[in-house]
Short mmCIF file of C-alpha atoms and ligand atoms in Angstrom, two decimals:
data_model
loop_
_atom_site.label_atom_id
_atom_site.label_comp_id
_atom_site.label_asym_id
_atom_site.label_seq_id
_atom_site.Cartn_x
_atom_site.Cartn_y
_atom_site.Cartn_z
CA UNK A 19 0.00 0.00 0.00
CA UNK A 20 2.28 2.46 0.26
CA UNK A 21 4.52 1.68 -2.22
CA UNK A 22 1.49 3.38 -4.17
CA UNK A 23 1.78 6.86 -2.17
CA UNK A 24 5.87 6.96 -3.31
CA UNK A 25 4.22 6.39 -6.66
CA UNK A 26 2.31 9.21 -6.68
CA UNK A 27 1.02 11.85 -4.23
CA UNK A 28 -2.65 11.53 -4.59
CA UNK A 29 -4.99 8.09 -3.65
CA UNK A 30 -6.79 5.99 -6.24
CA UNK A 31 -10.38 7.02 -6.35
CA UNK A 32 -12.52 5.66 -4.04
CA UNK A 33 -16.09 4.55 -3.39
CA UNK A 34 -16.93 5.73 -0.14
CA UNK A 35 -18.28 9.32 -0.19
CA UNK A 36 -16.20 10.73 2.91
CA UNK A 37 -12.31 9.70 3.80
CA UNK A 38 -11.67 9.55 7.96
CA UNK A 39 -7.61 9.47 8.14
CA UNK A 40 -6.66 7.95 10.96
CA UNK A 41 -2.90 8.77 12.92
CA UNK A 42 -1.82 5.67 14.76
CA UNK A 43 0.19 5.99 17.75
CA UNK A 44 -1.59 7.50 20.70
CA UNK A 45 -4.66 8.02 18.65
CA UNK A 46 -5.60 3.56 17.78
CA UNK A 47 -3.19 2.53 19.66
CA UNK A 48 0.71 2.52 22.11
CA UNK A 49 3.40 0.60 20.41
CA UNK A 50 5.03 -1.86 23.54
CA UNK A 51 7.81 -2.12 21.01
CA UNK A 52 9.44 -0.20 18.52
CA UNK A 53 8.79 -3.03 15.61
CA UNK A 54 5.29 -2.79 16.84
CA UNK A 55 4.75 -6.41 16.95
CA UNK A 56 3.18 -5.51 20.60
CA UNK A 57 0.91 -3.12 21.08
CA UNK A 58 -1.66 -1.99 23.28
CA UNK A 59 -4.76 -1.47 21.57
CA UNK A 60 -6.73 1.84 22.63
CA UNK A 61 -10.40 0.97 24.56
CA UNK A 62 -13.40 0.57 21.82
CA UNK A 63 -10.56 0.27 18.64
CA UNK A 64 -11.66 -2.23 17.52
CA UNK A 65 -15.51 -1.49 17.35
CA UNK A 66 -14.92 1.67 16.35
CA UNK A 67 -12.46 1.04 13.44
CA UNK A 68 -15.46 -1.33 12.42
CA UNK A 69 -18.52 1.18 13.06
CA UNK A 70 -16.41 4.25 11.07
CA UNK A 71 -15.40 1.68 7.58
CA UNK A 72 -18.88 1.32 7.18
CA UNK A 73 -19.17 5.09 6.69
CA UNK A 74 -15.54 6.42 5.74
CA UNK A 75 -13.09 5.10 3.49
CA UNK A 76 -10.06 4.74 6.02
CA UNK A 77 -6.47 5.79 5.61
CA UNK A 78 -3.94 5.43 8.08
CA UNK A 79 -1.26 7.87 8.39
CA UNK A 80 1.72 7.56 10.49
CA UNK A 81 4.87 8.84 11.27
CA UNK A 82 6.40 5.16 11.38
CA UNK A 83 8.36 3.31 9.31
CA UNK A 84 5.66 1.49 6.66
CA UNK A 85 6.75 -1.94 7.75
CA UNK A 86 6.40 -1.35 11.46
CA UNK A 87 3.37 0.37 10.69
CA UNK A 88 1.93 -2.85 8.76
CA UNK A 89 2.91 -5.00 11.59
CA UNK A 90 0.42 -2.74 14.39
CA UNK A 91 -2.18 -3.18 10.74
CA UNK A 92 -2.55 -6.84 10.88
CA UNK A 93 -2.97 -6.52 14.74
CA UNK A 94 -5.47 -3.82 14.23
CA UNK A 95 -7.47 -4.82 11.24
CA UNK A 96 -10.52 -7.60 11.90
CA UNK A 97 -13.18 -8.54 9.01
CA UNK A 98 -14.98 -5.22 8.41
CA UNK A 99 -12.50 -2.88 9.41
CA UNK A 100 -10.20 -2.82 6.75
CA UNK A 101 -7.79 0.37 5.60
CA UNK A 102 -7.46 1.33 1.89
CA UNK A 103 -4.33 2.94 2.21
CA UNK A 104 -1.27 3.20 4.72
CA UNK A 105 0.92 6.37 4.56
CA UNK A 106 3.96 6.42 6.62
CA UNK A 107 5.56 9.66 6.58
CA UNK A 108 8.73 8.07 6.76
CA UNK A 109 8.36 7.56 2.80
CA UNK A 110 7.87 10.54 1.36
CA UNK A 111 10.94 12.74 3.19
CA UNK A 112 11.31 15.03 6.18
CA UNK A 113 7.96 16.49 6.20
CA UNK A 114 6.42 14.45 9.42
CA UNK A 115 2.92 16.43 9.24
CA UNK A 116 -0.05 15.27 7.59
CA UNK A 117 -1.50 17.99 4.77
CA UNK A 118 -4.71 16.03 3.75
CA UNK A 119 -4.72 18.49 0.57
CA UNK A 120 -2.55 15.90 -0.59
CA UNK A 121 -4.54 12.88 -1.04
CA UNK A 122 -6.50 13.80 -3.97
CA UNK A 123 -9.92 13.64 -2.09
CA UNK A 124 -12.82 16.49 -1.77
CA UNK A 125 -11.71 18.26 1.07
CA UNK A 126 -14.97 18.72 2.06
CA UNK A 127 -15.40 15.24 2.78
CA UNK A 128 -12.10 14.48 4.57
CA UNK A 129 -11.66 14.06 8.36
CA UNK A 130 -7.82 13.98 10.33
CA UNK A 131 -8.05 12.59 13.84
CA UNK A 132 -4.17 12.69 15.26
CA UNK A 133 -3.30 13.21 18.83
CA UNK A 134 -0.43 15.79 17.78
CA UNK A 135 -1.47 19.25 16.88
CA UNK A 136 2.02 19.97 15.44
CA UNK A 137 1.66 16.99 12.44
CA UNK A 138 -1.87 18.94 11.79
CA UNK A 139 -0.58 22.12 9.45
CA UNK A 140 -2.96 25.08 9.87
CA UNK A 141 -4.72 25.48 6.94
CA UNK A 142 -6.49 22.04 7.19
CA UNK A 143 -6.77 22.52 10.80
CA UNK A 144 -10.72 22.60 10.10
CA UNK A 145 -10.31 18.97 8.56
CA UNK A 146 -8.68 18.19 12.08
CA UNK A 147 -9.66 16.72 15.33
CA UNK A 148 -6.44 16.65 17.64
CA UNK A 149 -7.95 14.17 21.06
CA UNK A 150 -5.95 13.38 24.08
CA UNK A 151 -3.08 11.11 23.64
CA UNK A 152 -3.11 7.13 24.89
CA UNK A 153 -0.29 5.74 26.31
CA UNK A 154 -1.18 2.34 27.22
CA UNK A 155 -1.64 2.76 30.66
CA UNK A 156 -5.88 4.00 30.94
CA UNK A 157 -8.22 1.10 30.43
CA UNK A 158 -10.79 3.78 31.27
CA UNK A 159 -9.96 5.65 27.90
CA UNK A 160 -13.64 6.63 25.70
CA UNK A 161 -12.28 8.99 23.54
CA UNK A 162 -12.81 7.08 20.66
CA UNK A 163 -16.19 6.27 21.48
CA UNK A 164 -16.73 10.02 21.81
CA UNK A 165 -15.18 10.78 18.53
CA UNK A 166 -17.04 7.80 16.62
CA UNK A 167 -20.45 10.08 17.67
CA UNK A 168 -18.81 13.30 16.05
CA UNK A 169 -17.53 11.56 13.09
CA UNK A 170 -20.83 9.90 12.43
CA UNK A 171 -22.68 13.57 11.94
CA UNK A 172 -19.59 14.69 9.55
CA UNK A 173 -20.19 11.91 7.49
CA UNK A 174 -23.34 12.79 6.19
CA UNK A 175 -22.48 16.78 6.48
CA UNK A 176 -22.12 18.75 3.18
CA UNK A 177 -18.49 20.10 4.35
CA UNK A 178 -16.62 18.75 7.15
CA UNK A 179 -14.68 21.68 7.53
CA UNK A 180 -18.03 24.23 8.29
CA UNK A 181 -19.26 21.36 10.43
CA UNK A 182 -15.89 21.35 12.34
CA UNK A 183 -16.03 24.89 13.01
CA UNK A 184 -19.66 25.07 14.18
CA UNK A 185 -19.03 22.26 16.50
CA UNK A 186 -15.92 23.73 17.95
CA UNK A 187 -17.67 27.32 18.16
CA UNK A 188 -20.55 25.44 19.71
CA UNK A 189 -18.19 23.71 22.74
CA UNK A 190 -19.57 20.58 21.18
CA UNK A 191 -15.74 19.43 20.80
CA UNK A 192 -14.73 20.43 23.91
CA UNK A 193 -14.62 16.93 25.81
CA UNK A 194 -13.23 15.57 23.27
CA UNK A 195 -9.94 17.68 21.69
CA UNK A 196 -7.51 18.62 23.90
CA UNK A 197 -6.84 21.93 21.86
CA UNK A 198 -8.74 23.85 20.43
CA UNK A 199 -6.78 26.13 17.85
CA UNK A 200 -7.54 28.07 14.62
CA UNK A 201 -5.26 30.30 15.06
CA UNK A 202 -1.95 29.73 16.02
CA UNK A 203 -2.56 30.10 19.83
CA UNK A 204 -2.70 26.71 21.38
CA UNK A 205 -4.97 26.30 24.05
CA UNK A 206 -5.34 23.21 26.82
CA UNK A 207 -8.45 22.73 27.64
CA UNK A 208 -10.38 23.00 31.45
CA UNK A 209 -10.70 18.99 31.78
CA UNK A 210 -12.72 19.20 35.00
CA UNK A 211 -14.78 15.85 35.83
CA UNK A 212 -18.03 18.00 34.22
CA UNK A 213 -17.12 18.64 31.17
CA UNK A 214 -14.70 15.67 30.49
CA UNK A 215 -16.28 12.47 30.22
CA UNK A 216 -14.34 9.80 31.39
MG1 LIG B 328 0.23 10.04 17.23
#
């Protein structure tokens, strides 16, 4: 698979109406080792990487090497929760953030989840939603669960990216990302046991 991204810069065309790109570490899942042949999988992964293929064509985007990447894949990937595509940012040069212009999709239809705001550059920030990092260690972790309910409503919305913005503007993101930032300004969020869900 991603001996197609070196081949060129945009995806094949796809089926599904909306894409949902997916980062990997801390966002599906902690690597126990650096070949990823042990990981911890994040709470609800699994259901939710089934629940969001039936709606979204996934693509999984990662800073790791490809092959190390495809070796968390198979652990990740059941029957009915395939990815299309795996990008590893480690093939295409020194550029480690993720500019969804690139794919080739509708932007309007394309959704980042990451748990690094850095690897989100700011003009697709609106594409974005940055949640709180998992490191292994909080069986008690629902943010995926709480993102599957978001991403559900953007993929039948006309534009993500208005959607996005409403939502945010609305504090209807606000137990969920843990910033919040449009501009350059990047702001932690008041994670106090009302408004944070977990
Ligand atoms: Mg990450």
């Amino acid at each position: 698979m991603a001996s197609e991204w070196r081949a060129s810069p945009l995806l094949p065309p796809s089926s599904k109406p909306a894409t949902l790109v997916l980062d990997m570490d801390g966002t599906l899942l902690w690597p126990l080792t650096s070949d990823r042949l042990h990981i911890s999988k994040r709470p609800g992964v699994d259901q939710f990487l089934k629940d969001m293929a039936d709606i979204y064509e996934l693509v999984l985007w990662t800073s790791a090497p490809s092959d190390y990447a495809a070796n968390a894949l198979r652990q990740l990937q059941c029957k009915g929760s395939e990815f299309s595509h795996l990008l590893s940012n480690m093939d295409f040069g020194a550029d480690l953030t993720k500019d969804v212009t690139k794919l080739g999709r509708d932007l309007s239809k394309v959704v980042l989840v990451d748990d690094d705001r850095d690897l989100v550059p700011d003009h697709v920030v609106d594409n974005a939603i940055v949640i709180e990092s998992y490191e292994g260690d909080n069986d008690d972790d629902c943010q995926l669960s709480n993102v599957a309910e978001i991403l559900r409503k953007l993929a039948v919305s006309k534009d993500v990216r208005g959607e996005l913005r409403k939502l945010r503007d609305d504090g209807a993101l606000d137990h969920i990302e843990v910033y919040s930032d449009s501009d350059d300004d990047v702001l932690e969020l008041d994670h106090n046991d009302d408004d944070f869900d977990k």
